[in-house]
Short mmCIF file of C-alpha atoms in Angstrom, two decimals:
data_model
loop_
_atom_site.label_atom_id
_atom_site.label_comp_id
_atom_site.label_asym_id
_atom_site.label_seq_id
_atom_site.Cartn_x
_atom_site.Cartn_y
_atom_site.Cartn_z
CA MET A 1 25.76 -20.38 -18.13
CA THR A 2 22.79 -20.81 -15.73
CA PHE A 3 21.13 -17.88 -14.54
CA PRO A 4 19.36 -17.79 -11.07
CA LEU A 5 16.45 -16.29 -13.02
CA GLU A 6 15.89 -16.67 -16.58
CA VAL A 7 12.62 -15.89 -18.27
CA SER A 8 11.94 -16.39 -22.16
CA GLU A 9 9.23 -15.30 -24.36
CA LEU A 10 6.78 -15.33 -21.48
CA GLN A 11 3.14 -14.56 -22.27
CA PHE A 12 0.21 -14.50 -19.60
CA ARG A 13 -3.52 -13.62 -20.03
CA TYR A 14 -5.75 -13.71 -16.76
CA GLN A 15 -8.87 -15.61 -16.98
CA GLY A 16 -11.75 -13.46 -18.19
CA SER A 17 -9.48 -11.09 -19.77
CA GLU A 18 -9.28 -10.34 -23.55
CA THR A 19 -5.84 -9.34 -23.76
CA ASN A 20 -2.46 -10.51 -22.49
CA ILE A 21 -0.74 -8.55 -19.83
CA LEU A 22 2.59 -10.12 -20.53
CA ARG A 23 3.45 -10.42 -24.28
CA GLY A 24 6.84 -11.90 -24.62
CA VAL A 25 9.08 -11.11 -21.68
CA ASN A 26 12.52 -11.83 -21.84
CA LEU A 27 14.93 -11.40 -18.76
CA LYS A 28 18.19 -12.98 -17.27
CA VAL A 29 19.23 -12.08 -13.85
CA LYS A 30 22.70 -12.64 -12.75
CA LYS A 31 23.83 -14.02 -9.34
CA GLY A 32 24.63 -11.13 -7.06
CA GLU A 33 22.62 -8.67 -9.10
CA ILE A 34 19.99 -6.22 -8.06
CA LEU A 35 17.53 -5.56 -10.84
CA ALA A 36 14.90 -2.98 -10.53
CA LEU A 37 11.49 -3.10 -12.39
CA VAL A 38 9.66 0.08 -12.95
CA GLY A 39 6.57 0.70 -14.95
CA LEU A 40 3.04 2.27 -14.77
CA SER A 41 0.48 0.87 -12.55
CA GLY A 42 -1.27 -2.03 -13.76
CA CYS A 43 1.48 -2.69 -16.45
CA GLY A 44 2.12 -6.19 -15.49
CA LYS A 45 4.94 -5.92 -12.82
CA THR A 46 3.17 -7.87 -10.09
CA THR A 47 2.12 -10.37 -12.64
CA LEU A 48 5.75 -11.16 -13.75
CA CYS A 49 6.65 -11.27 -10.06
CA TYR A 50 3.90 -14.03 -9.75
CA CYS A 51 5.29 -15.94 -12.66
CA LEU A 52 8.82 -15.81 -11.30
CA CYS A 53 7.83 -17.14 -7.83
CA GLY A 54 5.25 -19.76 -9.42
CA ILE A 55 2.20 -18.28 -8.11
CA ILE A 56 1.33 -18.13 -11.77
CA PRO A 57 0.64 -20.97 -12.99
CA HIS A 58 0.42 -23.03 -9.93
CA VAL A 59 -2.19 -20.97 -8.05
CA ILE A 60 -3.40 -18.37 -10.36
CA GLN A 61 -4.51 -19.85 -13.67
CA GLY A 62 -4.74 -18.32 -17.18
CA ASP A 63 -3.12 -18.58 -20.55
CA TYR A 64 0.46 -18.96 -19.94
CA LYS A 65 3.14 -19.41 -22.57
CA GLY A 66 6.92 -19.18 -22.41
CA LYS A 67 9.49 -20.22 -19.79
CA VAL A 68 10.48 -19.05 -16.30
CA LEU A 69 13.65 -21.05 -15.11
CA ILE A 70 14.89 -20.91 -11.56
CA ASN A 71 18.55 -21.95 -11.58
CA GLY A 72 17.77 -23.68 -14.92
CA THR A 73 14.61 -25.50 -13.72
CA SER A 74 11.24 -24.56 -15.01
CA ALA A 75 9.12 -22.96 -12.41
CA SER A 76 5.98 -24.43 -13.78
CA GLU A 77 7.45 -27.90 -13.27
CA MET A 78 8.54 -27.41 -9.82
CA LYS A 79 6.42 -27.64 -6.76
CA LEU A 80 5.67 -24.60 -4.73
CA PRO A 81 7.36 -25.94 -1.69
CA GLY A 82 10.52 -26.58 -3.90
CA ILE A 83 10.41 -22.95 -5.35
CA ALA A 84 10.11 -21.79 -1.63
CA THR A 85 13.65 -22.95 -0.81
CA LYS A 86 15.13 -21.04 -3.66
CA LEU A 87 13.16 -17.94 -3.91
CA GLY A 88 11.42 -15.71 -1.21
CA ILE A 89 8.91 -13.06 -2.33
CA VAL A 90 7.61 -9.95 -0.39
CA PHE A 91 4.25 -8.98 -1.59
CA GLN A 92 3.08 -5.54 -2.15
CA ASP A 93 0.56 -5.69 0.59
CA PRO A 94 1.62 -7.18 3.81
CA ASP A 95 -2.03 -7.94 4.79
CA THR A 96 -2.05 -10.65 2.10
CA GLN A 97 1.25 -12.29 3.52
CA LEU A 98 0.68 -12.23 7.41
CA PHE A 99 -1.61 -14.48 8.96
CA ALA A 100 -0.26 -15.59 12.44
CA PRO A 101 -1.40 -14.15 15.68
CA VAL A 102 2.03 -13.56 17.06
CA VAL A 103 5.14 -11.89 15.22
CA GLU A 104 7.62 -14.67 16.09
CA ASP A 105 5.21 -17.31 14.93
CA GLU A 106 4.79 -15.45 11.67
CA ILE A 107 8.70 -15.61 11.05
CA ALA A 108 9.07 -18.99 12.14
CA PHE A 109 6.55 -20.36 9.83
CA GLY A 110 8.50 -20.63 6.72
CA PRO A 111 11.66 -22.12 8.36
CA GLU A 112 9.52 -24.63 10.18
CA ASN A 113 8.10 -25.72 6.92
CA LEU A 114 11.56 -26.16 5.46
CA CYS A 115 12.23 -28.37 8.60
CA ILE A 116 14.82 -26.07 10.21
CA GLU A 117 15.95 -26.97 13.70
CA ARG A 118 14.06 -25.11 16.53
CA ASP A 119 17.43 -23.53 17.74
CA GLU A 120 18.30 -22.42 14.28
CA ILE A 121 14.83 -20.92 13.86
CA GLY A 122 15.12 -18.92 16.99
CA LYS A 123 18.49 -17.50 15.99
CA ARG A 124 16.99 -16.66 12.66
CA ILE A 125 13.88 -14.88 14.23
CA SER A 126 16.31 -12.77 16.51
CA GLU A 127 18.58 -12.00 13.55
CA VAL A 128 15.78 -10.86 10.93
CA LEU A 129 13.93 -8.82 13.61
CA LYS A 130 17.21 -6.91 14.42
CA GLN A 131 17.79 -6.47 10.69
CA VAL A 132 14.48 -4.66 10.14
CA GLY A 133 14.54 -2.86 13.64
CA MET A 134 11.49 -4.64 15.01
CA GLU A 135 12.94 -6.67 18.06
CA ARG A 136 10.54 -4.99 20.54
CA TYR A 137 7.64 -6.35 18.70
CA ARG A 138 8.60 -10.23 18.72
CA LEU A 139 5.91 -11.26 21.14
CA GLY A 140 3.26 -8.90 19.62
CA SER A 141 0.40 -9.32 17.29
CA PRO A 142 0.94 -8.26 13.78
CA ALA A 143 -2.68 -7.34 13.53
CA ILE A 144 -2.12 -4.12 15.39
CA LEU A 145 0.90 -3.00 13.64
CA SER A 146 0.95 -0.10 11.32
CA GLY A 147 1.22 -0.56 7.54
CA GLY A 148 4.76 -0.08 7.45
CA GLN A 149 5.73 -2.12 10.43
CA LYS A 150 3.61 -5.10 8.91
CA GLN A 151 5.73 -4.58 5.85
CA LEU A 152 8.78 -4.83 7.90
CA ILE A 153 7.58 -8.16 9.41
CA ALA A 154 6.66 -9.41 6.05
CA LEU A 155 10.16 -8.67 4.96
CA ALA A 156 11.44 -10.50 8.00
CA SER A 157 9.61 -13.57 7.55
CA VAL A 158 10.88 -13.76 3.94
CA LEU A 159 14.60 -13.07 4.92
CA SER A 160 14.48 -15.81 7.56
CA LEU A 161 13.95 -18.48 4.69
CA HIS A 162 17.66 -17.60 3.61
CA THR A 163 16.94 -18.22 -0.04
CA GLU A 164 19.29 -17.30 -2.88
CA ILE A 165 16.84 -15.18 -4.70
CA PHE A 166 14.69 -12.49 -3.23
CA ILE A 167 11.77 -10.58 -4.92
CA PHE A 168 10.62 -7.35 -3.24
CA ASP A 169 7.21 -6.09 -4.91
CA GLU A 170 7.08 -2.60 -3.67
CA ALA A 171 8.35 -3.80 -0.28
CA MET A 172 9.16 -0.47 1.08
CA SER A 173 6.34 1.67 -0.09
CA GLN A 174 4.83 2.03 3.50
CA ILE A 175 8.14 2.48 5.22
CA ASP A 176 9.46 5.64 6.64
CA SER A 177 12.56 7.15 5.33
CA GLU A 178 14.79 5.87 8.16
CA GLY A 179 13.34 2.25 7.60
CA LYS A 180 14.09 2.74 3.84
CA ARG A 181 17.65 3.52 4.47
CA SER A 182 18.21 0.56 6.61
CA ILE A 183 16.33 -1.82 4.08
CA LYS A 184 18.35 -0.55 1.26
CA GLU A 185 21.52 -1.20 3.11
CA MET A 186 20.20 -4.73 4.09
CA ILE A 187 19.52 -5.33 0.31
CA CYS A 188 23.09 -4.27 -0.51
CA GLN A 189 24.36 -6.67 2.18
CA LEU A 190 22.39 -9.52 0.53
CA LYS A 191 23.86 -8.56 -2.73
CA ASN A 192 27.40 -8.85 -1.28
CA LEU A 193 26.52 -12.31 0.00
CA GLY A 194 25.72 -13.28 -3.64
CA LYS A 195 22.07 -13.19 -3.22
CA THR A 196 19.97 -12.22 -6.48
CA ILE A 197 17.58 -9.60 -6.02
CA VAL A 198 14.54 -8.22 -8.04
CA MET A 199 12.91 -5.21 -6.70
CA VAL A 200 9.64 -3.59 -8.12
CA GLU A 201 9.66 0.15 -7.23
CA HIS A 202 7.77 3.17 -7.85
CA ASP A 203 9.97 5.45 -5.77
CA PHE A 204 12.90 6.36 -7.81
CA GLU A 205 14.80 7.35 -4.65
CA ASN A 206 15.11 3.60 -3.96
CA LEU A 207 16.56 2.75 -7.34
CA ASP A 208 20.01 4.05 -6.48
CA ILE A 209 21.16 0.54 -5.17
CA ALA A 210 20.01 -1.03 -8.44
CA ASP A 211 22.72 -2.43 -10.86
CA ARG A 212 20.17 -2.51 -13.74
CA ILE A 213 16.72 -0.86 -14.36
CA MET A 214 14.07 -2.26 -16.74
CA VAL A 215 10.78 -0.81 -17.74
CA MET A 216 7.72 -2.89 -18.22
CA ARG A 217 5.85 -1.42 -21.15
CA ASN A 218 3.12 -2.85 -23.32
CA GLY A 219 3.77 -6.23 -21.70
CA ILE A 220 7.44 -6.55 -22.66
CA LEU A 221 10.54 -5.61 -20.60
CA GLU A 222 13.14 -2.96 -22.11
CA PRO A 223 16.03 -1.19 -20.44
CA TYR A 224 14.81 1.96 -18.62
CA ASN A 225 15.60 5.17 -20.55
CA GLY A 226 13.82 7.51 -18.16
CA VAL A 227 10.36 7.23 -19.78
CA LEU A 228 7.65 5.08 -18.27
CA LYS A 229 4.93 5.51 -20.93
CA MET B 1 1.92 27.96 15.57
CA GLU B 2 -0.17 30.58 13.89
CA GLU B 3 -3.93 30.34 14.72
CA ASN B 4 -6.54 29.84 11.94
CA ASN B 5 -9.62 31.87 12.52
CA ASN B 6 -12.22 29.83 10.79
CA ILE B 7 -14.74 27.54 12.45
CA PRO B 8 -13.32 24.17 13.59
CA TYR B 9 -14.48 21.24 11.56
CA ILE B 10 -13.03 18.57 13.60
CA LYS B 11 -11.82 19.20 17.27
CA MET B 12 -9.97 16.53 19.19
CA GLN B 13 -9.60 17.23 22.94
CA GLU B 14 -7.34 15.33 25.17
CA ALA B 15 -8.12 12.34 23.18
CA ALA B 16 -6.39 8.85 23.93
CA PHE B 17 -6.81 5.55 22.51
CA ARG B 18 -5.17 2.07 22.69
CA TYR B 19 -6.01 -1.22 21.12
CA PRO B 20 -6.98 -4.10 23.44
CA LYS B 21 -3.98 -5.59 25.07
CA GLY B 22 -1.60 -2.88 23.54
CA ASP B 23 0.18 0.24 24.72
CA PHE B 24 -1.39 3.63 24.06
CA VAL B 25 -1.22 4.52 20.36
CA ILE B 26 -2.37 8.01 20.77
CA GLU B 27 -1.83 9.72 24.09
CA ASN B 28 -3.87 12.78 25.36
CA THR B 29 -4.02 14.51 22.04
CA SER B 30 -5.63 17.76 21.43
CA LEU B 31 -6.02 18.94 17.67
CA THR B 32 -8.29 21.33 15.84
CA LEU B 33 -8.65 20.83 12.00
CA PHE B 34 -10.06 23.28 9.57
CA GLN B 35 -11.96 23.09 6.17
CA ASN B 36 -9.77 25.77 4.57
CA GLU B 37 -6.53 23.74 5.13
CA PHE B 38 -4.70 20.81 3.83
CA THR B 39 -3.21 19.31 6.72
CA ALA B 40 -0.53 16.71 6.38
CA VAL B 41 0.21 14.21 9.15
CA THR B 42 3.64 12.55 9.03
CA GLY B 43 5.80 10.57 11.49
CA PRO B 44 7.73 7.27 11.61
CA ASN B 45 6.12 3.80 11.15
CA GLY B 46 4.10 3.08 14.36
CA SER B 47 3.88 6.69 15.54
CA GLY B 48 0.05 6.56 15.40
CA LYS B 49 -0.85 8.30 12.20
CA THR B 50 -3.34 5.73 10.98
CA THR B 51 -4.89 5.39 14.34
CA LEU B 52 -5.31 9.28 14.48
CA GLY B 53 -6.96 9.19 11.12
CA LYS B 54 -9.41 6.41 12.37
CA LEU B 55 -10.02 8.57 15.47
CA ILE B 56 -10.87 11.51 13.28
CA VAL B 57 -13.50 9.67 11.26
CA GLY B 58 -14.88 7.62 14.17
CA ILE B 59 -13.86 4.36 13.03
CA VAL B 60 -12.32 3.98 16.69
CA LYS B 61 -13.59 6.09 19.55
CA PRO B 62 -11.33 7.69 21.98
CA ASP B 63 -10.75 5.78 25.49
CA CYS B 64 -10.94 9.19 27.07
CA GLY B 65 -11.31 12.70 25.88
CA SER B 66 -13.47 13.61 22.85
CA VAL B 67 -13.50 13.76 19.05
CA LYS B 68 -16.14 16.24 17.55
CA ILE B 69 -17.15 16.64 14.05
CA LEU B 70 -18.87 19.96 13.49
CA ASN B 71 -19.33 20.07 17.21
CA ARG B 72 -20.92 16.72 17.70
CA ASP B 73 -19.14 13.82 19.50
CA THR B 74 -18.38 11.03 17.20
CA ARG B 75 -19.31 8.65 19.94
CA GLU B 76 -23.03 10.01 19.35
CA MET B 77 -22.83 9.71 15.60
CA THR B 78 -23.28 6.56 13.41
CA LEU B 79 -20.65 5.76 10.70
CA GLY B 80 -23.12 6.74 7.90
CA GLU B 81 -23.69 10.15 9.53
CA ILE B 82 -19.99 10.59 9.77
CA GLY B 83 -19.62 9.48 6.19
CA LYS B 84 -21.61 12.28 4.85
CA LYS B 85 -19.45 14.99 6.71
CA VAL B 86 -16.03 13.17 6.43
CA GLY B 87 -14.77 10.79 3.82
CA TYR B 88 -11.88 8.37 4.68
CA LEU B 89 -9.61 6.62 2.23
CA PHE B 90 -8.02 3.54 3.53
CA GLN B 91 -4.24 2.85 3.09
CA ASN B 92 -5.22 -0.19 1.19
CA PRO B 93 -8.16 0.80 -0.99
CA GLU B 94 -9.16 -2.94 -1.54
CA ARG B 95 -10.35 -2.76 2.12
CA GLN B 96 -13.25 -0.41 1.04
CA LEU B 97 -14.21 -1.84 -2.07
CA PHE B 98 -16.97 -4.57 -1.88
CA SER B 99 -19.02 -4.58 -5.03
CA MET B 100 -18.16 -6.75 -8.14
CA ASN B 101 -19.02 -4.02 -10.54
CA ILE B 102 -17.48 -0.43 -10.68
CA ARG B 103 -20.99 1.31 -11.22
CA GLU B 104 -22.36 -0.41 -8.17
CA GLU B 105 -19.56 0.53 -6.03
CA ILE B 106 -20.14 4.27 -6.77
CA SER B 107 -23.78 4.15 -6.66
CA PHE B 108 -24.31 2.26 -3.55
CA PRO B 109 -24.22 5.39 -1.08
CA MET B 110 -26.70 7.05 -3.21
CA GLU B 111 -29.03 3.96 -3.45
CA ILE B 112 -29.06 3.57 0.42
CA ARG B 113 -30.09 7.23 0.53
CA GLY B 114 -33.04 6.63 -1.86
CA ILE B 115 -31.94 9.05 -4.43
CA PRO B 116 -33.85 8.60 -7.69
CA LYS B 117 -32.39 6.26 -10.28
CA GLU B 118 -32.05 8.84 -12.99
CA LYS B 119 -30.15 11.10 -10.84
CA ILE B 120 -27.94 8.23 -9.64
CA LYS B 121 -26.93 7.29 -13.26
CA GLU B 122 -26.16 10.85 -14.06
CA LYS B 123 -23.92 11.26 -11.02
CA VAL B 124 -22.10 7.84 -11.62
CA ASP B 125 -21.47 8.75 -15.24
CA GLU B 126 -19.95 12.09 -14.12
CA MET B 127 -17.64 10.30 -11.43
CA LEU B 128 -16.57 7.72 -14.07
CA GLU B 129 -15.54 10.38 -16.28
CA THR B 130 -13.86 12.53 -13.51
CA PHE B 131 -11.76 9.51 -12.17
CA SER B 132 -10.88 8.19 -15.58
CA LEU B 133 -12.84 4.89 -14.99
CA THR B 134 -15.15 4.95 -18.04
CA HIS B 135 -13.17 2.52 -19.91
CA LEU B 136 -12.98 0.11 -16.96
CA GLU B 137 -16.65 -0.27 -16.34
CA GLY B 138 -16.93 -3.93 -17.58
CA ILE B 139 -14.03 -4.93 -15.44
CA PRO B 140 -14.88 -6.46 -11.91
CA ALA B 141 -13.53 -4.19 -9.35
CA PHE B 142 -11.16 -6.82 -7.79
CA LYS B 143 -9.30 -7.13 -11.16
CA LEU B 144 -8.39 -3.34 -11.25
CA SER B 145 -4.59 -2.28 -10.50
CA ARG B 146 -4.07 -0.52 -7.17
CA GLY B 147 -4.16 2.94 -8.78
CA GLU B 148 -7.39 2.21 -10.35
CA LYS B 149 -8.89 0.70 -7.11
CA GLN B 150 -7.79 3.94 -5.39
CA ARG B 151 -9.40 6.09 -7.91
CA LEU B 152 -12.60 4.11 -7.64
CA ALA B 153 -12.41 4.28 -3.80
CA ILE B 154 -12.26 8.06 -3.86
CA ALA B 155 -14.96 8.39 -6.43
CA SER B 156 -17.20 6.36 -4.02
CA ILE B 157 -16.42 8.47 -1.04
CA LEU B 158 -16.79 11.85 -3.02
CA VAL B 159 -20.40 10.99 -4.03
CA ASN B 160 -21.40 11.63 -0.41
CA ASN B 161 -20.20 15.00 -0.97
CA PRO B 162 -18.21 15.15 2.32
CA GLY B 163 -16.98 18.50 3.49
CA PHE B 164 -13.68 16.84 4.74
CA PHE B 165 -11.53 14.06 3.36
CA VAL B 166 -9.12 12.01 5.27
CA MET B 167 -6.60 10.06 3.12
CA ASP B 168 -4.28 7.43 4.63
CA GLU B 169 -0.89 7.13 2.54
CA PRO B 170 -2.68 7.92 -0.76
CA THR B 171 0.57 7.81 -2.84
CA THR B 172 1.56 4.28 -2.04
CA GLY B 173 1.81 2.05 -4.93
CA LEU B 174 1.15 4.99 -7.42
CA ASP B 175 3.60 5.49 -10.17
CA ALA B 176 4.87 9.06 -11.08
CA GLU B 177 2.02 9.52 -13.61
CA ARG B 178 -0.66 8.61 -11.18
CA LYS B 179 0.82 10.58 -8.33
CA LYS B 180 0.69 13.69 -10.73
CA ASP B 181 -3.04 12.71 -11.35
CA LEU B 182 -3.69 12.50 -7.55
CA SER B 183 -1.98 15.75 -7.02
CA GLU B 184 -4.37 17.53 -9.53
CA LEU B 185 -7.37 15.73 -7.92
CA ILE B 186 -6.41 17.02 -4.55
CA SER B 187 -5.78 20.70 -5.98
CA ASN B 188 -9.40 20.36 -7.32
CA LEU B 189 -10.95 19.28 -4.11
CA GLN B 190 -9.06 22.06 -2.30
CA ASP B 191 -10.48 24.57 -4.84
CA LYS B 192 -13.89 23.21 -4.15
CA GLY B 193 -13.40 24.07 -0.41
CA ILE B 194 -13.03 20.47 0.93
CA GLY B 195 -10.92 20.25 4.07
CA MET B 196 -8.24 17.80 3.85
CA VAL B 197 -5.84 15.58 6.14
CA VAL B 198 -3.39 13.39 4.39
CA ILE B 199 -1.35 10.99 6.32
CA SER B 200 1.93 10.19 4.43
CA HIS B 201 5.42 9.99 4.68
CA ASP B 202 5.91 10.95 1.12
CA LEU B 203 7.67 14.21 1.97
CA PRO B 204 7.87 15.66 -1.62
CA PHE B 205 4.17 15.10 -1.87
CA ILE B 206 3.28 16.62 1.39
CA LYS B 207 5.46 19.73 0.69
CA GLN B 208 3.80 20.30 -2.66
CA HIS B 209 0.24 20.53 -0.89
CA ALA B 210 0.37 21.21 2.75
CA ASP B 211 -0.67 24.40 4.51
CA ARG B 212 0.01 22.80 7.98
CA THR B 213 2.27 19.69 8.83
CA ILE B 214 1.71 17.76 12.01
CA THR B 215 4.39 15.30 13.06
CA LEU B 216 3.64 12.33 15.42
CA SER B 217 6.10 10.46 17.48
CA GLY B 218 5.14 7.70 19.84
CA GLY B 219 1.58 8.54 19.84
CA LYS B 220 2.03 12.22 20.55
CA ILE B 221 2.15 15.36 18.30
CA ILE B 222 5.86 16.78 18.39
CA ASP B 223 5.47 19.45 15.84
CA ASP B 224 2.45 21.31 14.45
CA SER B 225 3.78 23.92 11.84
CA ARG B 226 1.93 26.26 9.15
#
């Protein structure tokens, strides 16, 4: 059986560091599953996300061992543009993701690079801005939005890619309670469409939509048993 | 709203602010903040919370009206002068860290004030210990986790001994354990008499600490309760 995401014996050590942050991570995520990852700050959750989306080893280098498979193909052997057609990631800090001077350009950038037709891109922009409740900011600048609003635009940009796999790395951390409710509903709709979702979370109130919760401890993943340490 | 009889630390009078080419983010707002209180500022995304915080610490100046810190208009104060009176923790701590080295990050404000080296070393050691950073001393600041960067940013602010501290979304990205540590730290600062404004939509965290809660919506204060 091929899983959308499969990780086996993954180890990683950042350049200049003496210890491995990932020490043999094993994981299989099914199609249509919402998997939540929890763990203490600095335990390696974001590093794992970077490995899942190919940023490690393609952009960030270090000592990398083991395998990450996206739909059965090794992420380290795929090119980043190829990975982007299969997997979208929303980073922890929206400022690292947003770069365009206008919100609609920001959202159009991904689909444009996937050579999607203009009319379809226009439709997707309207659709995703509605999904995140930011329609009125379409022609505004992301630079003057609040932290939470930037996070919503980063989310919209990734949703516009229409990928099969989504990774949300604390994607709701700056969003107000009303926004969180609607994002959680949206994630459930994605699940119902058969999308595969990995969400890193510190806020346990957001975990009610997860099918499975794993905790990152000492560089490995284990089923969550109510304890983070 | 019940009155506070202490001397105001920060006073905002009919202050309004908008970013270039944007709508008003803060509209004619008057607000008095006291050192003996923990004031929480909450409200939906885009309601103006962060901009209010930046007005309070003089990072942005009001288009009209005034913001005064201990009776001095922020327009007449340098950021260095403000930093000695009010500390500000950015929503994203990365924005305020600039040194490669943890020790340098903490010592910088003291070095530019010409404090003797021995005193600086003593104070940095104390801050590293207080903020559980001693074991990370050899690691470049940019390699720290978000929680660690936040502790470093707070340590660098507090070496200035400000009487007031504004924190923007301090619980973002913190796990339950780190949130507990932050709560303890805030309680200690309150015990030391440091006034505090915490901008957050983490309602359980706010409820745990706040003496006063201000709710913003569309750039206006819609509720102010003690």
